[in-house]
Amino acid sequence: MAKARRILILGGTGQARELADLIAGLPGLTPVTSLAGRTAKPILPQGEIRSGGFGGVAGLAAYLRENGVALVADATHPFAATMSAHAAEACAQEAVPYLRLERPGWERQDEDNWREAHDIAAAAAMIEAGARALVTVGRQEIAPFLARSDISVFARMIEPLQDPAPGHAEIILARPPFSLEEELALMREKEISVLVAKNSGGAGYAKLIAARMLFLPVVLVARPQKPQAPLAASAEEMRDLILASLPRLPA
Ligand code: NAP
């Protein structure tokens, strides 16, 4: 019997988990999910798991070679731009197919009051003095908001900060997904006056609906550029793209 082919899934998202579960159900393929290792107790998918950085492009290229990876399915978060750039380059070096799962970004509706920021620093600079900002950009990128002592920051994140938060900031530890009711309750309880979010697409849309319902302005951080690649918009589409992209097994 032919050896199972290893599909390296670059993970850290719900869609990566869905994809690993789908691949685990296919004969002849083994999903190996790679996590950055930043979350203490991640929810794990089926198949093999590895954790921690590869050590840049060279480290990932060596990993692909040494582990006989047949294909890389990049299902990282739309804002994980470094990992995607490294993966595209390492795959090109090792002649391994590189595909990306990229969920569509959120689209503004007529009633939305959104302003787009091209990056996190620009988003932090766009908040008016005296605002009560619900900031949902994650722990790694919270620093420019904590540096704004002229605003009240309600920073939602999964893992706690290493250092104590400054007096004008409250850390809200919570793990997504959040329902519309939860988002509305939080915004009302904290008397939020502006929402800051990344245009991640996918399940986090409830907070944008809540902001629309409460007539709150939103500062939405635009997605970073990622490398050119064959794209799929959902885990199911990615499974089909993987099957179509794998070189045929010898008969
Ligand atoms: P990033 O800035 O693109 O990557 C920084 C470095 O972290 C990479 O160079 C790589 O280290 C390591 N890394 C990132 N993702 C990895 C993975 N899946 N497996 C192994 N190593 C990984 O990434 P990030 O934005 O910090 O995101 C880290 C993880 O959190 C990703 O898995 C991403 O899907 C998830 N996530 C990110 C966000 C976000 O807003 N950025 C939101 C939700 C989830 P080496 O160079 O040493 O290989």
mmCIF file of N, CA and C in Angstrom, residues 128-230:
data_model
loop_
_atom_site.group_PDB
_atom_site.id
_atom_site.type_symbol
_atom_site.label_atom_id
_atom_site.label_comp_id
_atom_site.label_asym_id
_atom_site.label_seq_id
_atom_site.Cartn_x
_atom_site.Cartn_y
_atom_site.Cartn_z
ATOM 1 N N GLU A 128 -10.280 59.186 18.558
ATOM 2 C CA GLU A 128 -10.341 60.543 19.121
ATOM 3 C C GLU A 128 -10.074 60.531 20.623
ATOM 4 N N ALA A 129 -9.430 61.588 21.106
ATOM 5 C CA ALA A 129 -9.160 61.725 22.546
ATOM 6 C C ALA A 129 -10.476 61.619 23.312
ATOM 7 N N GLY A 130 -10.442 60.953 24.450
ATOM 8 C CA GLY A 130 -11.636 60.822 25.295
ATOM 9 C C GLY A 130 -12.507 59.628 24.927
ATOM 10 N N ALA A 131 -12.178 58.925 23.832
ATOM 11 C CA ALA A 131 -13.014 57.799 23.384
ATOM 12 C C ALA A 131 -12.919 56.632 24.360
ATOM 13 N N ARG A 132 -13.959 55.804 24.338
ATOM 14 C CA ARG A 132 -13.945 54.531 25.073
ATOM 15 C C ARG A 132 -13.917 53.444 23.998
ATOM 16 N N ALA A 133 -12.712 52.913 23.773
ATOM 17 C CA ALA A 133 -12.486 52.056 22.605
ATOM 18 C C ALA A 133 -12.477 50.581 22.986
ATOM 19 N N LEU A 134 -13.326 49.801 22.328
ATOM 20 C CA LEU A 134 -13.241 48.338 22.437
ATOM 21 C C LEU A 134 -12.257 47.888 21.357
ATOM 22 N N VAL A 135 -11.120 47.353 21.788
ATOM 23 C CA VAL A 135 -10.038 47.028 20.847
ATOM 24 C C VAL A 135 -9.914 45.512 20.761
ATOM 25 N N THR A 136 -10.146 44.976 19.563
ATOM 26 C CA THR A 136 -10.212 43.523 19.387
ATOM 27 C C THR A 136 -9.117 43.034 18.438
ATOM 28 N N VAL A 137 -7.941 43.673 18.500
ATOM 29 C CA VAL A 137 -6.873 43.314 17.551
ATOM 30 C C VAL A 137 -5.954 42.230 18.095
ATOM 31 N N GLY A 138 -6.179 41.795 19.343
ATOM 32 C CA GLY A 138 -5.345 40.734 19.910
ATOM 33 C C GLY A 138 -4.211 41.303 20.753
ATOM 34 N N ARG A 139 -3.625 40.391 21.531
ATOM 35 C CA ARG A 139 -2.599 40.783 22.512
ATOM 36 C C ARG A 139 -1.328 41.299 21.852
ATOM 37 N N GLN A 140 -0.953 40.681 20.720
ATOM 38 C CA GLN A 140 0.357 40.999 20.116
ATOM 39 C C GLN A 140 0.423 42.430 19.592
ATOM 40 N N GLU A 141 -0.739 43.000 19.271
ATOM 41 C CA GLU A 141 -0.710 44.310 18.609
ATOM 42 C C GLU A 141 -1.405 45.396 19.425
ATOM 43 N N ILE A 142 -1.499 45.160 20.721
ATOM 44 C CA ILE A 142 -2.243 46.083 21.574
ATOM 45 C C ILE A 142 -1.407 47.310 21.976
ATOM 46 N N ALA A 143 -0.086 47.223 21.866
ATOM 47 C CA ALA A 143 0.801 48.267 22.423
ATOM 48 C C ALA A 143 0.458 49.690 21.973
ATOM 49 N N PRO A 144 0.213 49.961 20.672
ATOM 50 C CA PRO A 144 -0.071 51.355 20.284
ATOM 51 C C PRO A 144 -1.340 51.918 20.931
ATOM 52 N N PHE A 145 -2.251 51.042 21.315
ATOM 53 C CA PHE A 145 -3.486 51.507 21.977
ATOM 54 C C PHE A 145 -3.213 51.784 23.454
ATOM 55 N N LEU A 146 -2.410 50.928 24.082
ATOM 56 C CA LEU A 146 -2.076 51.132 25.494
ATOM 57 C C LEU A 146 -1.240 52.402 25.652
ATOM 58 N N ALA A 147 -0.545 52.772 24.593
ATOM 59 C CA ALA A 147 0.277 53.996 24.645
ATOM 60 C C ALA A 147 -0.580 55.266 24.585
ATOM 61 N N ARG A 148 -1.856 55.131 24.244
ATOM 62 C CA ARG A 148 -2.746 56.305 24.157
ATOM 63 C C ARG A 148 -3.406 56.541 25.522
ATOM 64 N N SER A 149 -2.751 57.317 26.379
ATOM 65 C CA SER A 149 -3.286 57.526 27.736
ATOM 66 C C SER A 149 -4.461 58.506 27.734
ATOM 67 N N ASP A 150 -4.775 59.091 26.544
ATOM 68 C CA ASP A 150 -5.904 60.036 26.464
ATOM 69 C C ASP A 150 -7.211 59.348 26.070
ATOM 70 N N ILE A 151 -7.194 58.003 25.988
ATOM 71 C CA ILE A 151 -8.425 57.267 25.684
ATOM 72 C C ILE A 151 -8.608 56.157 26.727
ATOM 73 N N SER A 152 -9.838 55.645 26.866
ATOM 74 C CA SER A 152 -10.057 54.456 27.699
ATOM 75 C C SER A 152 -10.047 53.253 26.765
ATOM 76 N N VAL A 153 -9.218 52.270 27.106
ATOM 77 C CA VAL A 153 -9.048 51.100 26.236
ATOM 78 C C VAL A 153 -9.662 49.873 26.909
ATOM 79 N N PHE A 154 -10.542 49.202 26.205
ATOM 80 C CA PHE A 154 -11.095 47.923 26.647
ATOM 81 C C PHE A 154 -10.548 46.902 25.662
ATOM 82 N N ALA A 155 -9.516 46.192 26.093
ATOM 83 C CA ALA A 155 -8.747 45.352 25.171
ATOM 84 C C ALA A 155 -9.145 43.897 25.364
ATOM 85 N N ARG A 156 -9.763 43.334 24.321
ATOM 86 C CA ARG A 156 -10.194 41.937 24.436
ATOM 87 C C ARG A 156 -9.120 41.037 23.828
ATOM 88 N N MET A 157 -8.780 39.987 24.566
ATOM 89 C CA MET A 157 -7.743 39.064 24.084
ATOM 90 C C MET A 157 -7.930 37.694 24.737
ATOM 91 N N ILE A 158 -7.271 36.680 24.156
ATOM 92 C CA ILE A 158 -7.440 35.317 24.672
ATOM 93 C C ILE A 158 -6.494 35.067 25.846
ATOM 94 N N GLU A 159 -5.253 35.469 25.682
ATOM 95 C CA GLU A 159 -4.235 35.234 26.709
ATOM 96 C C GLU A 159 -3.906 36.548 27.406
ATOM 97 N N PRO A 160 -3.562 36.504 28.700
ATOM 98 C CA PRO A 160 -3.257 37.758 29.407
ATOM 99 C C PRO A 160 -1.965 38.411 28.925
ATOM 100 N N LEU A 161 -1.852 39.714 29.197
ATOM 101 C CA LEU A 161 -0.608 40.434 28.901
ATOM 102 C C LEU A 161 0.458 39.984 29.898
ATOM 103 N N GLN A 162 1.722 40.112 29.496
ATOM 104 C CA GLN A 162 2.793 39.750 30.439
ATOM 105 C C GLN A 162 2.948 40.821 31.506
ATOM 106 N N ASP A 163 2.816 42.092 31.112
ATOM 107 C CA ASP A 163 2.991 43.203 32.056
ATOM 108 C C ASP A 163 1.609 43.692 32.493
ATOM 109 N N PRO A 164 1.542 44.343 33.665
ATOM 110 C CA PRO A 164 0.247 44.892 34.072
ATOM 111 C C PRO A 164 -0.218 45.968 33.094
ATOM 112 N N ALA A 165 -1.531 46.058 32.890
ATOM 113 C CA ALA A 165 -2.071 47.062 31.963
ATOM 114 C C ALA A 165 -2.028 48.438 32.622
ATOM 115 N N PRO A 166 -1.835 49.519 31.857
ATOM 116 C CA PRO A 166 -1.875 50.856 32.440
ATOM 117 C C PRO A 166 -3.287 51.188 32.937
ATOM 118 N N GLY A 167 -3.386 52.223 33.775
ATOM 119 C CA GLY A 167 -4.644 52.556 34.454
ATOM 120 C C GLY A 167 -5.792 52.866 33.519
ATOM 121 N N HIS A 168 -5.514 53.363 32.302
ATOM 122 C CA HIS A 168 -6.614 53.718 31.396
ATOM 123 C C HIS A 168 -7.070 52.522 30.558
ATOM 124 N N ALA A 169 -6.542 51.315 30.873
ATOM 125 C CA ALA A 169 -6.886 50.138 30.065
ATOM 126 C C ALA A 169 -7.472 49.039 30.943
ATOM 127 N N GLU A 170 -8.479 48.364 30.392
ATOM 128 C CA GLU A 170 -9.042 47.179 31.054
ATOM 129 C C GLU A 170 -8.866 46.016 30.097
ATOM 130 N N ILE A 171 -8.326 44.913 30.614
ATOM 131 C CA ILE A 171 -8.124 43.734 29.767
ATOM 132 C C ILE A 171 -9.322 42.805 29.948
ATOM 133 N N ILE A 172 -9.928 42.429 28.834
ATOM 134 C CA ILE A 172 -11.081 41.516 28.879
ATOM 135 C C ILE A 172 -10.612 40.186 28.299
ATOM 136 N N LEU A 173 -10.428 39.200 29.164
ATOM 137 C CA LEU A 173 -9.948 37.893 28.700
ATOM 138 C C LEU A 173 -11.144 37.054 28.264
ATOM 139 N N ALA A 174 -11.169 36.682 27.005
ATOM 140 C CA ALA A 174 -12.304 35.902 26.482
ATOM 141 C C ALA A 174 -11.873 35.226 25.197
ATOM 142 N N ARG A 175 -12.471 34.058 24.956
ATOM 143 C CA ARG A 175 -12.119 33.289 23.751
ATOM 144 C C ARG A 175 -13.300 33.302 22.784
ATOM 145 N N PRO A 176 -13.071 33.676 21.522
ATOM 146 C CA PRO A 176 -14.169 33.671 20.559
ATOM 147 C C PRO A 176 -14.664 32.242 20.316
ATOM 148 N N PRO A 177 -15.829 32.029 19.710
ATOM 149 C CA PRO A 177 -16.698 33.042 19.092
ATOM 150 C C PRO A 177 -17.609 33.734 20.120
ATOM 151 N N PHE A 178 -18.078 34.952 19.754
ATOM 152 C CA PHE A 178 -18.991 35.715 20.592
ATOM 153 C C PHE A 178 -20.292 35.912 19.816
ATOM 154 N N SER A 179 -21.407 35.771 20.541
ATOM 155 C CA SER A 179 -22.706 35.951 19.890
ATOM 156 C C SER A 179 -23.015 37.439 19.788
ATOM 157 N N LEU A 180 -24.005 37.769 18.979
ATOM 158 C CA LEU A 180 -24.444 39.164 18.853
ATOM 159 C C LEU A 180 -24.908 39.693 20.219
ATOM 160 N N GLU A 181 -25.615 38.862 20.964
ATOM 161 C CA GLU A 181 -26.101 39.284 22.289
ATOM 162 C C GLU A 181 -24.923 39.618 23.200
ATOM 163 N N GLU A 182 -23.891 38.781 23.159
ATOM 164 C CA GLU A 182 -22.715 39.028 24.003
ATOM 165 C C GLU A 182 -22.022 40.326 23.599
ATOM 166 N N GLU A 183 -21.921 40.551 22.302
ATOM 167 C CA GLU A 183 -21.236 41.765 21.816
ATOM 168 C C GLU A 183 -22.024 43.012 22.218
ATOM 169 N N LEU A 184 -23.348 42.943 22.056
ATOM 170 C CA LEU A 184 -24.192 44.089 22.430
ATOM 171 C C LEU A 184 -24.073 44.362 23.927
ATOM 172 N N ALA A 185 -24.114 43.291 24.723
ATOM 173 C CA ALA A 185 -24.057 43.455 26.187
ATOM 174 C C ALA A 185 -22.725 44.093 26.596
ATOM 175 N N LEU A 186 -21.644 43.628 26.002
ATOM 176 C CA LEU A 186 -20.320 44.172 26.352
ATOM 177 C C LEU A 186 -20.224 45.652 25.980
ATOM 178 N N MET A 187 -20.655 45.977 24.771
ATOM 179 C CA MET A 187 -20.550 47.374 24.306
ATOM 180 C C MET A 187 -21.405 48.306 25.177
ATOM 181 N N ARG A 188 -22.565 47.798 25.601
ATOM 182 C CA ARG A 188 -23.439 48.623 26.455
ATOM 183 C C ARG A 188 -22.828 48.754 27.851
ATOM 184 N N GLU A 189 -22.381 47.627 28.398
ATOM 185 C CA GLU A 189 -21.859 47.637 29.780
ATOM 186 C C GLU A 189 -20.660 48.580 29.899
ATOM 187 N N LYS A 190 -19.780 48.551 28.906
ATOM 188 C CA LYS A 190 -18.556 49.370 28.987
ATOM 189 C C LYS A 190 -18.746 50.754 28.362
ATOM 190 N N GLU A 191 -19.956 51.037 27.909
ATOM 191 C CA GLU A 191 -20.265 52.333 27.279
ATOM 192 C C GLU A 191 -19.245 52.678 26.187
ATOM 193 N N ILE A 192 -19.063 51.701 25.312
ATOM 194 C CA ILE A 192 -18.081 51.835 24.233
ATOM 195 C C ILE A 192 -18.517 52.937 23.266
ATOM 196 N N SER A 193 -17.549 53.727 22.808
ATOM 197 C CA SER A 193 -17.874 54.779 21.834
ATOM 198 C C SER A 193 -17.247 54.508 20.473
ATOM 199 N N VAL A 194 -16.296 53.564 20.401
ATOM 200 C CA VAL A 194 -15.704 53.207 19.102
ATOM 201 C C VAL A 194 -15.179 51.770 19.196
ATOM 202 N N LEU A 195 -15.358 51.037 18.088
ATOM 203 C CA LEU A 195 -14.850 49.659 18.010
ATOM 204 C C LEU A 195 -13.639 49.648 17.086
ATOM 205 N N VAL A 196 -12.591 48.940 17.503
ATOM 206 C CA VAL A 196 -11.429 48.748 16.628
ATOM 207 C C VAL A 196 -11.317 47.255 16.330
ATOM 208 N N ALA A 197 -11.268 46.913 15.046
ATOM 209 C CA ALA A 197 -11.207 45.493 14.664
ATOM 210 C C ALA A 197 -10.329 45.336 13.433
ATOM 211 N N LYS A 198 -9.793 44.139 13.283
ATOM 212 C CA LYS A 198 -9.106 43.794 12.033
ATOM 213 C C LYS A 198 -10.150 43.260 11.052
ATOM 214 N N ASN A 199 -9.949 43.508 9.770
ATOM 215 C CA ASN A 199 -10.886 42.946 8.790
ATOM 216 C C ASN A 199 -10.542 41.473 8.548
ATOM 217 N N SER A 200 -10.836 40.674 9.572
ATOM 218 C CA SER A 200 -10.460 39.261 9.535
ATOM 219 C C SER A 200 -11.384 38.441 8.655
ATOM 220 N N GLY A 201 -12.626 38.885 8.476
ATOM 221 C CA GLY A 201 -13.610 38.046 7.796
ATOM 222 C C GLY A 201 -14.011 36.905 8.719
ATOM 223 N N GLY A 202 -15.018 36.137 8.289
ATOM 224 C CA GLY A 202 -15.399 34.952 9.051
ATOM 225 C C GLY A 202 -16.253 35.259 10.258
ATOM 226 N N ALA A 203 -16.074 34.434 11.291
ATOM 227 C CA ALA A 203 -17.048 34.348 12.383
ATOM 228 C C ALA A 203 -17.124 35.575 13.291
ATOM 229 N N GLY A 204 -16.135 36.432 13.295
ATOM 230 C CA GLY A 204 -16.143 37.565 14.240
ATOM 231 C C GLY A 204 -17.048 38.715 13.845
ATOM 232 N N TYR A 205 -17.912 38.487 12.862
ATOM 233 C CA TYR A 205 -18.735 39.575 12.307
ATOM 234 C C TYR A 205 -19.744 40.130 13.306
ATOM 235 N N ALA A 206 -20.097 39.348 14.342
ATOM 236 C CA ALA A 206 -21.141 39.784 15.289
ATOM 237 C C ALA A 206 -20.798 41.145 15.893
ATOM 238 N N LYS A 207 -19.527 41.413 16.158
ATOM 239 C CA LYS A 207 -19.177 42.693 16.793
ATOM 240 C C LYS A 207 -19.473 43.865 15.844
ATOM 241 N N LEU A 208 -19.357 43.619 14.544
ATOM 242 C CA LEU A 208 -19.628 44.690 13.574
ATOM 243 C C LEU A 208 -21.135 44.920 13.437
ATOM 244 N N ILE A 209 -21.902 43.863 13.560
ATOM 245 C CA ILE A 209 -23.367 44.028 13.553
ATOM 246 C C ILE A 209 -23.781 44.794 14.815
ATOM 247 N N ALA A 210 -23.172 44.427 15.951
ATOM 248 C CA ALA A 210 -23.505 45.112 17.209
ATOM 249 C C ALA A 210 -23.177 46.602 17.095
ATOM 250 N N ALA A 211 -22.015 46.927 16.531
ATOM 251 C CA ALA A 211 -21.632 48.344 16.383
ATOM 252 C C ALA A 211 -22.638 49.062 15.482
ATOM 253 N N ARG A 212 -23.071 48.383 14.418
ATOM 254 C CA ARG A 212 -24.073 48.977 13.512
ATOM 255 C C ARG A 212 -25.372 49.250 14.278
ATOM 256 N N MET A 213 -25.808 48.274 15.076
ATOM 257 C CA MET A 213 -27.071 48.420 15.803
ATOM 258 C C MET A 213 -26.998 49.545 16.830
ATOM 259 N N LEU A 214 -25.807 49.766 17.394
ATOM 260 C CA LEU A 214 -25.650 50.802 18.432
ATOM 261 C C LEU A 214 -25.159 52.128 17.831
ATOM 262 N N PHE A 215 -25.089 52.201 16.496
ATOM 263 C CA PHE A 215 -24.633 53.411 15.774
ATOM 264 C C PHE A 215 -23.220 53.822 16.192
ATOM 265 N N LEU A 216 -22.356 52.830 16.438
ATOM 266 C CA LEU A 216 -20.983 53.142 16.857
ATOM 267 C C LEU A 216 -20.059 53.205 15.645
ATOM 268 N N PRO A 217 -19.116 54.143 15.634
ATOM 269 C CA PRO A 217 -18.111 54.125 14.572
ATOM 270 C C PRO A 217 -17.145 52.953 14.769
ATOM 271 N N VAL A 218 -16.584 52.498 13.657
ATOM 272 C CA VAL A 218 -15.648 51.374 13.680
ATOM 273 C C VAL A 218 -14.371 51.799 12.959
ATOM 274 N N VAL A 219 -13.232 51.503 13.564
ATOM 275 C CA VAL A 219 -11.956 51.640 12.853
ATOM 276 C C VAL A 219 -11.561 50.220 12.463
ATOM 277 N N LEU A 220 -11.526 49.986 11.140
ATOM 278 C CA LEU A 220 -11.284 48.632 10.645
ATOM 279 C C LEU A 220 -9.888 48.581 10.005
ATOM 280 N N VAL A 221 -9.057 47.684 10.512
ATOM 281 C CA VAL A 221 -7.688 47.583 9.998
ATOM 282 C C VAL A 221 -7.704 46.710 8.738
ATOM 283 N N ALA A 222 -7.143 47.252 7.648
ATOM 284 C CA ALA A 222 -7.124 46.531 6.363
ATOM 285 C C ALA A 222 -6.145 45.357 6.442
ATOM 286 N N ARG A 223 -6.374 44.364 5.600
ATOM 287 C CA ARG A 223 -5.520 43.175 5.586
ATOM 288 C C ARG A 223 -4.156 43.467 4.984
ATOM 289 N N PRO A 224 -3.124 42.813 5.498
ATOM 290 C CA PRO A 224 -1.813 42.947 4.846
ATOM 291 C C PRO A 224 -1.784 42.134 3.546
ATOM 292 N N GLN A 225 -0.839 42.468 2.675
ATOM 293 C CA GLN A 225 -0.652 41.710 1.430
ATOM 294 C C GLN A 225 -0.117 40.321 1.756
ATOM 295 N N LYS A 226 -0.605 39.340 1.035
ATOM 296 C CA LYS A 226 -0.031 37.988 1.146
ATOM 297 C C LYS A 226 0.443 37.566 -0.247
ATOM 298 N N PRO A 227 1.321 36.553 -0.310
ATOM 299 C CA PRO A 227 1.861 36.174 -1.631
ATOM 300 C C PRO A 227 0.790 35.594 -2.559
ATOM 301 N N GLN A 228 1.058 35.695 -3.865
ATOM 302 C CA GLN A 228 0.182 35.085 -4.870
ATOM 303 C C GLN A 228 0.142 33.583 -4.657
ATOM 304 N N ALA A 229 -1.056 32.999 -4.778
ATOM 305 C CA ALA A 229 -1.177 31.541 -4.626
ATOM 306 C C ALA A 229 -2.559 31.129 -5.094
ATOM 307 N N PRO A 230 -2.733 29.849 -5.458
ATOM 308 C CA PRO A 230 -4.098 29.374 -5.683
ATOM 309 C C PRO A 230 -4.878 29.503 -4.373
#
